[in-house]
Every structure is written in C-alpha cells, then in structure tokens.
C-alpha positions as protocol buffer text, in pm:
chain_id: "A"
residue {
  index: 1
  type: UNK
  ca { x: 6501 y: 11413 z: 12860 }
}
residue {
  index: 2
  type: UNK
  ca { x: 6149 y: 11355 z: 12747 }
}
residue {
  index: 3
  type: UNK
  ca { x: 6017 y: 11649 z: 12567 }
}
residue {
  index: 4
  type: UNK
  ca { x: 6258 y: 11893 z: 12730 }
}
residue {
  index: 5
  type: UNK
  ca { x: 6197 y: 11738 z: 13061 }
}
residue {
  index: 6
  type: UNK
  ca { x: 6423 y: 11538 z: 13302 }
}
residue {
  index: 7
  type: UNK
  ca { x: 6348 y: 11183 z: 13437 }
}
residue {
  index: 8
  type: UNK
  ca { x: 6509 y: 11083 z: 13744 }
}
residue {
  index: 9
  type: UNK
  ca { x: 6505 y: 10760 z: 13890 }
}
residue {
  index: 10
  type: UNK
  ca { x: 6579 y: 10721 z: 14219 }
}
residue {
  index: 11
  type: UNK
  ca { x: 6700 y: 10448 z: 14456 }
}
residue {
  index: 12
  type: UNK
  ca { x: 6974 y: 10291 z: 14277 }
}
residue {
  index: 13
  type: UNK
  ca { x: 7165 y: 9984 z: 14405 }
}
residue {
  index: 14
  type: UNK
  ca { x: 7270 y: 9721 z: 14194 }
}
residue {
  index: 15
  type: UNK
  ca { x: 7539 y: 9739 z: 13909 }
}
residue {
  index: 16
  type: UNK
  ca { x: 7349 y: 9563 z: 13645 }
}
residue {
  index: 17
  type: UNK
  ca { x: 7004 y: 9702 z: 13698 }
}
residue {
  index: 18
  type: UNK
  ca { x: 7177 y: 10079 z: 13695 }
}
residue {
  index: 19
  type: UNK
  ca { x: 7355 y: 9971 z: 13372 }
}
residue {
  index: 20
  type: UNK
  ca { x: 6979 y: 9885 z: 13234 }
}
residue {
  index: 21
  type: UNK
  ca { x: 6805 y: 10151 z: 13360 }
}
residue {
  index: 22
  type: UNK
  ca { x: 7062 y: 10415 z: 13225 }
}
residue {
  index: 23
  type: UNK
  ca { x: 7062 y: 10242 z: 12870 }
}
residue {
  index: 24
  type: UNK
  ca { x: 6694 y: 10337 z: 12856 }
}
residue {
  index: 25
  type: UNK
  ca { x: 6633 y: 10637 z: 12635 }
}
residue {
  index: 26
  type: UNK
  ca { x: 6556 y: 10997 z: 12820 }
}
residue {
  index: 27
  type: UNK
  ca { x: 6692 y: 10868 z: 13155 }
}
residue {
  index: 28
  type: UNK
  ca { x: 6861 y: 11214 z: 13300 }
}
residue {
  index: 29
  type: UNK
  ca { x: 6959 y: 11187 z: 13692 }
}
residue {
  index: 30
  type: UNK
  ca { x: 6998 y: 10776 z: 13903 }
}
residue {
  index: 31
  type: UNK
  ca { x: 6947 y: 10894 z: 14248 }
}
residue {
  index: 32
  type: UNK
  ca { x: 7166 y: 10686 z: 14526 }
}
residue {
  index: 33
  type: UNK
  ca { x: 7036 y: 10695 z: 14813 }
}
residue {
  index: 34
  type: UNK
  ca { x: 7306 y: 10747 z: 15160 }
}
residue {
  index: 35
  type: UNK
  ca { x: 7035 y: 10727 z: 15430 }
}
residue {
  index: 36
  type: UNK
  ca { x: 7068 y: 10445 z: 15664 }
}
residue {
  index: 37
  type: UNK
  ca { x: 6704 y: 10402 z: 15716 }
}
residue {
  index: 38
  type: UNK
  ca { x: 6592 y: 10334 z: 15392 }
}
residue {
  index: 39
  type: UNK
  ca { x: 6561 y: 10023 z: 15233 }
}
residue {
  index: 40
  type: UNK
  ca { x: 6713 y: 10136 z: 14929 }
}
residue {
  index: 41
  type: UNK
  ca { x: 7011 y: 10250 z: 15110 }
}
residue {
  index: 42
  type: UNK
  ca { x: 7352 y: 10179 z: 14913 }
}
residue {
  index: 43
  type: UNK
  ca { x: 7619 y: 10070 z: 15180 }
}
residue {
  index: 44
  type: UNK
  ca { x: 7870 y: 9997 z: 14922 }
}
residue {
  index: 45
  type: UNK
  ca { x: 8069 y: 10085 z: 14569 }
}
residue {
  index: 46
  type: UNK
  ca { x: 7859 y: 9966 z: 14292 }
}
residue {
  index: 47
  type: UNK
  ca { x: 8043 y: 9752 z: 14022 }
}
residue {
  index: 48
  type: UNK
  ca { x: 7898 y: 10002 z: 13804 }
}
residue {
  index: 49
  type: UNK
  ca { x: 7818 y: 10353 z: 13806 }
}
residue {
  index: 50
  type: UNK
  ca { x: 7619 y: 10576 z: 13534 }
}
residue {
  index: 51
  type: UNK
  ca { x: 7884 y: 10730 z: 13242 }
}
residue {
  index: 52
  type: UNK
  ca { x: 7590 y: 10942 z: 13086 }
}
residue {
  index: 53
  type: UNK
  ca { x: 7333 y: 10995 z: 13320 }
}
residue {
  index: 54
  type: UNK
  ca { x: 7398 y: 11269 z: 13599 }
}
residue {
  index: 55
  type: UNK
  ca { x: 7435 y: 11093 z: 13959 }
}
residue {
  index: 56
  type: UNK
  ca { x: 7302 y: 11256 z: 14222 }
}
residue {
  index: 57
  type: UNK
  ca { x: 7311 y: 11118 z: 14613 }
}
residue {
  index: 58
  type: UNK
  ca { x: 7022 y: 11158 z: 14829 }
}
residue {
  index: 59
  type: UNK
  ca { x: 7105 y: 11256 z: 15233 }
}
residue {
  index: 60
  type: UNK
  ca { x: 6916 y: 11320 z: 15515 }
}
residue {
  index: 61
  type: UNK
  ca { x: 7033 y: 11532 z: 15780 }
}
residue {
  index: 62
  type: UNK
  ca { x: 7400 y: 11398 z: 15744 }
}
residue {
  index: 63
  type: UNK
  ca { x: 7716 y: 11560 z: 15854 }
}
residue {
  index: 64
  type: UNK
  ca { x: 7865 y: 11786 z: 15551 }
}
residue {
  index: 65
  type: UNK
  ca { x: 8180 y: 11572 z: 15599 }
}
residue {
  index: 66
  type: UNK
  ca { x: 8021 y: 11267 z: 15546 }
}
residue {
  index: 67
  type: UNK
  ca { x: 7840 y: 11410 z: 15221 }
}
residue {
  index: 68
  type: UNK
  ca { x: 8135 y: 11514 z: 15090 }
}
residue {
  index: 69
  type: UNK
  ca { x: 8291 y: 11218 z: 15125 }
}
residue {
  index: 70
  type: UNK
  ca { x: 8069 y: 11008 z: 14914 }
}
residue {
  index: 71
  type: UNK
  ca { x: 8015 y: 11288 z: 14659 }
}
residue {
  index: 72
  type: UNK
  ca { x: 8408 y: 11205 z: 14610 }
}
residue {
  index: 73
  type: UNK
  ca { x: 8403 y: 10821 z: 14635 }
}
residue {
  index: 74
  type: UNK
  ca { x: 8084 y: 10818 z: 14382 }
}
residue {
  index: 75
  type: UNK
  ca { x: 8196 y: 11089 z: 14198 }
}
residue {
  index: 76
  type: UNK
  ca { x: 7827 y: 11280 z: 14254 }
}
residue {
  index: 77
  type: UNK
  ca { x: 7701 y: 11552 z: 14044 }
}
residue {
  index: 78
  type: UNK
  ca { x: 7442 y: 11630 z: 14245 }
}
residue {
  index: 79
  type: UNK
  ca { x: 7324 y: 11612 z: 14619 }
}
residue {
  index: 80
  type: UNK
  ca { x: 6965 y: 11602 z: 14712 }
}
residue {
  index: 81
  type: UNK
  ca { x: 6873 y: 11722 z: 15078 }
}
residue {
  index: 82
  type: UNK
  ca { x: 6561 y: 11538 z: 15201 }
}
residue {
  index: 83
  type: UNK
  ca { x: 6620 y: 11669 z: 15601 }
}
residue {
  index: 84
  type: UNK
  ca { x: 6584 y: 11957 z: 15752 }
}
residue {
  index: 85
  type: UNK
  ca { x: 6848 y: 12076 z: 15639 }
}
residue {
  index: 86
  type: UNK
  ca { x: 6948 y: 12505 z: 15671 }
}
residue {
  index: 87
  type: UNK
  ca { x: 6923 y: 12742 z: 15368 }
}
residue {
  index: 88
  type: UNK
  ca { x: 7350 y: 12806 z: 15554 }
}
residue {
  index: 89
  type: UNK
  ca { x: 7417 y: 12423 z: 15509 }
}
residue {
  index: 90
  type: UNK
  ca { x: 7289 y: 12406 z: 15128 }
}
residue {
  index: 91
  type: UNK
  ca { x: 7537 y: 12735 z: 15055 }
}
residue {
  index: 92
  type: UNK
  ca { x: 7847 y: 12584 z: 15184 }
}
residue {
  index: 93
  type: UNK
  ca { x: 7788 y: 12214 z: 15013 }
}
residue {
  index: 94
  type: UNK
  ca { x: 7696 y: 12455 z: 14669 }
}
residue {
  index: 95
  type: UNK
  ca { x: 8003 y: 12613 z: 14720 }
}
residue {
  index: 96
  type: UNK
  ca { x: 8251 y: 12330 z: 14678 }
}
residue {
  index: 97
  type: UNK
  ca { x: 8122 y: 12274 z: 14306 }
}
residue {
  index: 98
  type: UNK
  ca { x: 7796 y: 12031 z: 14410 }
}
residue {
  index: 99
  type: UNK
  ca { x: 7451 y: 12104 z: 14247 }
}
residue {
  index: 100
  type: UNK
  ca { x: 7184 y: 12081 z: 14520 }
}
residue {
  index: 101
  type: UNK
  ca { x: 6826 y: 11963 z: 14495 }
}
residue {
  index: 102
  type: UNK
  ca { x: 6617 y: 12013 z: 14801 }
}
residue {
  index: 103
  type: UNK
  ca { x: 6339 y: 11803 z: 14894 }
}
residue {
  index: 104
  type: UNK
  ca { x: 6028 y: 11959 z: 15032 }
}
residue {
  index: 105
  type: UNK
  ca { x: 5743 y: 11785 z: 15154 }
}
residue {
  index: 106
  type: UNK
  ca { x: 5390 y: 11937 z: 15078 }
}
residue {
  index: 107
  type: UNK
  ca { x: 5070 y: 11839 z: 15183 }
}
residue {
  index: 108
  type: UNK
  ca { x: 4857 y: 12198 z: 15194 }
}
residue {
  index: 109
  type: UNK
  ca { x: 4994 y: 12510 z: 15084 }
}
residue {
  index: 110
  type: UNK
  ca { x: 5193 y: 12672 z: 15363 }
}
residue {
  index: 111
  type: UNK
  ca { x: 5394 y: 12410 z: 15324 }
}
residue {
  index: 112
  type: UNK
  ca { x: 5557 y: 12592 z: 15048 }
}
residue {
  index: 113
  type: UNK
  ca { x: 5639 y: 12945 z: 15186 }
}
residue {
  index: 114
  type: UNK
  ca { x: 5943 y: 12821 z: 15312 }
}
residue {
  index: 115
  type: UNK
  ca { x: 6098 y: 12727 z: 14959 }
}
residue {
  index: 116
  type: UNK
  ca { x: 6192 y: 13076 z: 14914 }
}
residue {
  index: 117
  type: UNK
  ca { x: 6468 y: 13067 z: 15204 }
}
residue {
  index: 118
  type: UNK
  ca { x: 6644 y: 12824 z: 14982 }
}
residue {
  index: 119
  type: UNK
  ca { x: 6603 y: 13030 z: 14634 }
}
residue {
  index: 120
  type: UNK
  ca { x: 6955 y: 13140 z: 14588 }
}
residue {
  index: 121
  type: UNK
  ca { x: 7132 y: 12840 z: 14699 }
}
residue {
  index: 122
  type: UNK
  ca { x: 6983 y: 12542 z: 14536 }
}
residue {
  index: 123
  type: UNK
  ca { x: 6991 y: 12435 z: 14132 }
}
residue {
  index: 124
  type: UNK
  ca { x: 6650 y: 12240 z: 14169 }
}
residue {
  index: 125
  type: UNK
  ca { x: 6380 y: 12195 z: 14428 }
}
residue {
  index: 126
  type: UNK
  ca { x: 6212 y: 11851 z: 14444 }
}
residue {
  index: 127
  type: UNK
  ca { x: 5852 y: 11889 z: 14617 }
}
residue {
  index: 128
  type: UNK
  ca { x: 5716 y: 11542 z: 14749 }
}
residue {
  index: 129
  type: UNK
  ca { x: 5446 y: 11411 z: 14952 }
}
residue {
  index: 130
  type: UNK
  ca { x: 5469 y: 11459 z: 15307 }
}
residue {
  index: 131
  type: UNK
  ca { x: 5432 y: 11141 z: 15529 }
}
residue {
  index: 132
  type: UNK
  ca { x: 5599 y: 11008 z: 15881 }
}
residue {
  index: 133
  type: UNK
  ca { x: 5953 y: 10932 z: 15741 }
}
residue {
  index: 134
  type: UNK
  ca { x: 6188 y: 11115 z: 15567 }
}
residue {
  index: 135
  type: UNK
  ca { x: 6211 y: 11012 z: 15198 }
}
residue {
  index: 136
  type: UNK
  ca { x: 5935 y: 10886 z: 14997 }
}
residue {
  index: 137
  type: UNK
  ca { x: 5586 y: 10742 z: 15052 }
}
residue {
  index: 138
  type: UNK
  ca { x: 5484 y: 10625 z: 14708 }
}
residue {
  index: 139
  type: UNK
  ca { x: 5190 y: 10841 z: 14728 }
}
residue {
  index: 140
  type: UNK
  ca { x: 5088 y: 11111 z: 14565 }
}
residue {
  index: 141
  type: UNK
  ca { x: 5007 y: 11443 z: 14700 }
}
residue {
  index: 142
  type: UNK
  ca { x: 4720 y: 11720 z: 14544 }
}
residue {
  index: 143
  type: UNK
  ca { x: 4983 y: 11833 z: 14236 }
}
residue {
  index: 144
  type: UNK
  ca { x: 4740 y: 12189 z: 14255 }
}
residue {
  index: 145
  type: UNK
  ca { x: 4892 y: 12331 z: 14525 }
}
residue {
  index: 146
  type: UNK
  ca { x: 5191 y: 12364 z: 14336 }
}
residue {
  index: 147
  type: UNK
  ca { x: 5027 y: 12652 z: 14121 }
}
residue {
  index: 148
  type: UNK
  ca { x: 5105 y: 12871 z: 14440 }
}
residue {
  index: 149
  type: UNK
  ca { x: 5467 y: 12827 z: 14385 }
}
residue {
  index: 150
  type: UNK
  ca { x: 5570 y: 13153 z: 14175 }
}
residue {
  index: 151
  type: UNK
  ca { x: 5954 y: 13123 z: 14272 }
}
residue {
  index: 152
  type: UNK
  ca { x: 6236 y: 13127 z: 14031 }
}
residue {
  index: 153
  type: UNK
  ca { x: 6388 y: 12777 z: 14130 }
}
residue {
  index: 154
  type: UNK
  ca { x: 6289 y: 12472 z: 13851 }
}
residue {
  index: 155
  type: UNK
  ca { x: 6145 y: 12172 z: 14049 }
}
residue {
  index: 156
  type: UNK
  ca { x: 6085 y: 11826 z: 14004 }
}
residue {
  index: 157
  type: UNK
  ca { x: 5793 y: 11602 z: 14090 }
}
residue {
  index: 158
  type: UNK
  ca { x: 5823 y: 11319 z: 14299 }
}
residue {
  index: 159
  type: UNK
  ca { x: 5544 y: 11133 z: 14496 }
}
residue {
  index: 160
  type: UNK
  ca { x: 5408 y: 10817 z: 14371 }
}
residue {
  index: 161
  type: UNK
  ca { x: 5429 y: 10868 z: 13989 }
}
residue {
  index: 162
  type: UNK
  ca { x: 5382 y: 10543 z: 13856 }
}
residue {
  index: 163
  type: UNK
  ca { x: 5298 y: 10296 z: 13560 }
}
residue {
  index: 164
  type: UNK
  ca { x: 4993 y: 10540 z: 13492 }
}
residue {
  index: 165
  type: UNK
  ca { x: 5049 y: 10869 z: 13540 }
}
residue {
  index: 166
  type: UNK
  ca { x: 5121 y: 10957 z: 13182 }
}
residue {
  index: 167
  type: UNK
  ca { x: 4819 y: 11135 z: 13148 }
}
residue {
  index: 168
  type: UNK
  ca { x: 4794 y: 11343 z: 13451 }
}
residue {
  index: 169
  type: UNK
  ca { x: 5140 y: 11437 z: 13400 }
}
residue {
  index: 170
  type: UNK
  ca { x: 5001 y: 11564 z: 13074 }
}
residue {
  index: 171
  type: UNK
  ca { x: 4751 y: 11753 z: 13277 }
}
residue {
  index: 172
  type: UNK
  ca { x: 4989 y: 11881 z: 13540 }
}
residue {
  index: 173
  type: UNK
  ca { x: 5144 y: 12232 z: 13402 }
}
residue {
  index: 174
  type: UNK
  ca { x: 5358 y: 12457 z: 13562 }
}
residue {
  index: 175
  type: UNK
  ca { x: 5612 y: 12705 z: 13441 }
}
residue {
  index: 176
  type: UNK
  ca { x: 5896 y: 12600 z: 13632 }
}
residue {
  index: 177
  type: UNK
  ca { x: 5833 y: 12242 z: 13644 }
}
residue {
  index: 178
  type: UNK
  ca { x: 6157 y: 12105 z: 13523 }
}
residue {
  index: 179
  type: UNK
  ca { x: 6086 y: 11715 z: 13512 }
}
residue {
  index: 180
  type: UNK
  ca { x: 5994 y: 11369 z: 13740 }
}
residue {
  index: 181
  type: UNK
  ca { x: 6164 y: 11179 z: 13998 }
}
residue {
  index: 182
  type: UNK
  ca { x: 6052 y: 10789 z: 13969 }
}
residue {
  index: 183
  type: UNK
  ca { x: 6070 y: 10551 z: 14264 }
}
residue {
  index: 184
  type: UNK
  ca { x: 5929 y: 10263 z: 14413 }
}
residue {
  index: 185
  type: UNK
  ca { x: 5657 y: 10227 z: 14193 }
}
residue {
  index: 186
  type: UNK
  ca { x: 5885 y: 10100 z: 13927 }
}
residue {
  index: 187
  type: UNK
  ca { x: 6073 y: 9847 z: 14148 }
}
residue {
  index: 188
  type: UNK
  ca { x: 6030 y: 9460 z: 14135 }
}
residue {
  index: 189
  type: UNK
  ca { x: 6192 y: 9496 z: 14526 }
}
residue {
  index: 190
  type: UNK
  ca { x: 6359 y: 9781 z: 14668 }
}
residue {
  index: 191
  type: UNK
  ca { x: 6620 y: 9908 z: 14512 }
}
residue {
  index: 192
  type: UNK
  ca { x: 6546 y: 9737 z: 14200 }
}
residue {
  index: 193
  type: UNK
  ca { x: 6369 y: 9897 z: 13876 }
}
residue {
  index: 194
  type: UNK
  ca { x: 6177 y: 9735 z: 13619 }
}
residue {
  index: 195
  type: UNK
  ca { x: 6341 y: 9885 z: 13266 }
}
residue {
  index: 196
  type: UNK
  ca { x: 6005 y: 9749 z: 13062 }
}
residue {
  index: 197
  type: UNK
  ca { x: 5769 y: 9914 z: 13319 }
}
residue {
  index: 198
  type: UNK
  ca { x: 6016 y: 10228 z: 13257 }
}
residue {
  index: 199
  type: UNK
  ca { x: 6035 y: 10178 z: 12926 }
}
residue {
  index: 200
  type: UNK
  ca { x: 5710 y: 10168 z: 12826 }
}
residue {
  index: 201
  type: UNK
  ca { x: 5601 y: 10470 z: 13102 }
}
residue {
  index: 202
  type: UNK
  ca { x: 5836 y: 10666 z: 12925 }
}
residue {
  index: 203
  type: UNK
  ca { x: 5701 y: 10591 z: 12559 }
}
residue {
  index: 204
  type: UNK
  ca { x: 5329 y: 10650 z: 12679 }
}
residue {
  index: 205
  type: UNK
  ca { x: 5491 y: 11022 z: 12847 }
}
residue {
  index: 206
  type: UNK
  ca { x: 5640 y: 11092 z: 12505 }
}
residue {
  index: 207
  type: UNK
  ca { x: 5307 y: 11003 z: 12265 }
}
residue {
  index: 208
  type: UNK
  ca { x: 5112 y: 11153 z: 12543 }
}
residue {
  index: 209
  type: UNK
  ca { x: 5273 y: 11518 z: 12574 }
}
C-alpha cells in the first residue's frame, strides 16, 4: 500500500517482469487477465507467479466453470468481473471462498445506480471509463461523478492513470476510495510494465499525498 491505499497493476504476463513489478515497494494486487480478446490475455502458466502480492484474474462474461478453473490452476485470490455479469453470478463465485471486484464502466452519473445491486456480494468495486470494448481504454473518465457514489462497497480507480497523475490523485477524495488499478500506461508493449516508470509514479504518489 501507499499511504493506506492499494496499487494494482493489471495485465500481467511474463514471469520475469511480474517478479519485477512485485519486488517494487507498495505493489498490492497483479491483475491476470483470462479474456481472449485482449492483448494482454495470459494463455498459459507463468514461470512465475506473485508470493506476496494478492493475484487477482480478470473475466469477462465467462462460464463460472471456466473461472473456477483458473482461480485453481493460478491459485487466484481474487476475481474481477468486467462483463455483464448478474448481482446471482457474483454470489455463487463469492461463495466458494473468491473475493470479487466488479468492474463498472462510468461515463455520466446514471451509470452508477446500478452498483447498488451488487452491494452485498462483492469485496471491491472497480469503476472505469466506459468505451466500445470490454476492459480498459487508457483514458480517463470525469473522476467527479464519483462523489454521487454514497454506497458502502470500497472501490478502486482505474482509467488511464498514468506517469502523471500523482497530483490529481492527490486531488481526487472520496470516502470509500480504497486505491488504483494501473495499466497500459505503464507498459513498454502489452502485457509488459515498466518497474522505473512504476517506481518512480509510486514515489511521486507517496511525497505527493
């Protein structure tokens, strides 16, 4: 954690660059990502997987089967939803022992009102910016309409944090705003992250909170 908040980075792939990015101070959550479509998608057993930091797998819209079966192979902590997936589906995955993050993207407020079908069966809520595919855009969205969330479930941030954001992170405040998720705008390629560009993002978010 940084100052009592969690930093996730998301899109792991390769053993050595998750045995980096894990050795780096304050890293939380690596994020795997299961979803055929995206280019960080891991098809494969890494040589290495995280010892300290909590792993979490990212689906979209998969069979509960299938999730279940990589939540055993990787030996996942947590799974984060990024579909459309039912308040009914989140319950039974939370019931085998799973912590589960749901995505939700946001663009204007509405967008929110449906968080609170998912209150009592999810450990975190991720809110995102909402573009054409499922999964991330490396943009970022109008954090402010996240001041009309009042629900009880801690959230992360997600949406094209990057190099420098330390500031407006610094700006951003919200009672149940639990920590960030970094993605592409730390990678030298998909799927690869840059541990100096984390690194020093992470020592400019600790001078600058």
């Amino acid at each position: 954690m940084i100052n009592g908040k969690i930093i996730k980075v998301c899109g792991m792939r390769e053993a050595e660059n998750i045995q980096d990015i894990e050795s780096i101070e304050g890293i939380d959550m690596l994020g795997f990502i299961f979803y055929p479509k995206s280019p960080r998608c891991v098809y494969e057993l890494p040589a290495y997987l995280p010892t300290h930091a909590r792993r979490v797998g990212v689906f979209v819209n998969e069979d509960k089967q299938v999730v279940s079966m990589y939540a055993d192979r990787f030996g996942l902590n947590d799974v984060q939803l990024h579909g459309n997936e039912s308040p009914e589906y989140c319950r039974s995955l939370h019931s085998t022992g799973l912590k589960i993050i749901k995505a939700f993207s946001v663009d204007r407020p509405k967008d929110l009102k449906k968080v609170y079908d998912y209150e009592k069966v999810c450990d975190l809520f991720l809110f995102d910016t909402q573009c054409e595919q499922y999964g991330g855009s490396g943009n970022q969205f109008d954090w402010s309409i996240l001041h009309t969330y009042n629900g009880h479930v801690p959230f992360l941030l997600s949406g094209g944090i990057n190099s420098y954001s330390a500031n407006a992170l610094k700006e951003f405040k919200h009672p149940r705003l639990a920590g960030y998720d970094l993605n592409s705008r730390f990678e030298t390629k998909p799927g690869e992250k840059d541990p100096e560009r984390i690194r020093t993002f992470l020592d400019e978010l600790k001078s600058s909170l």
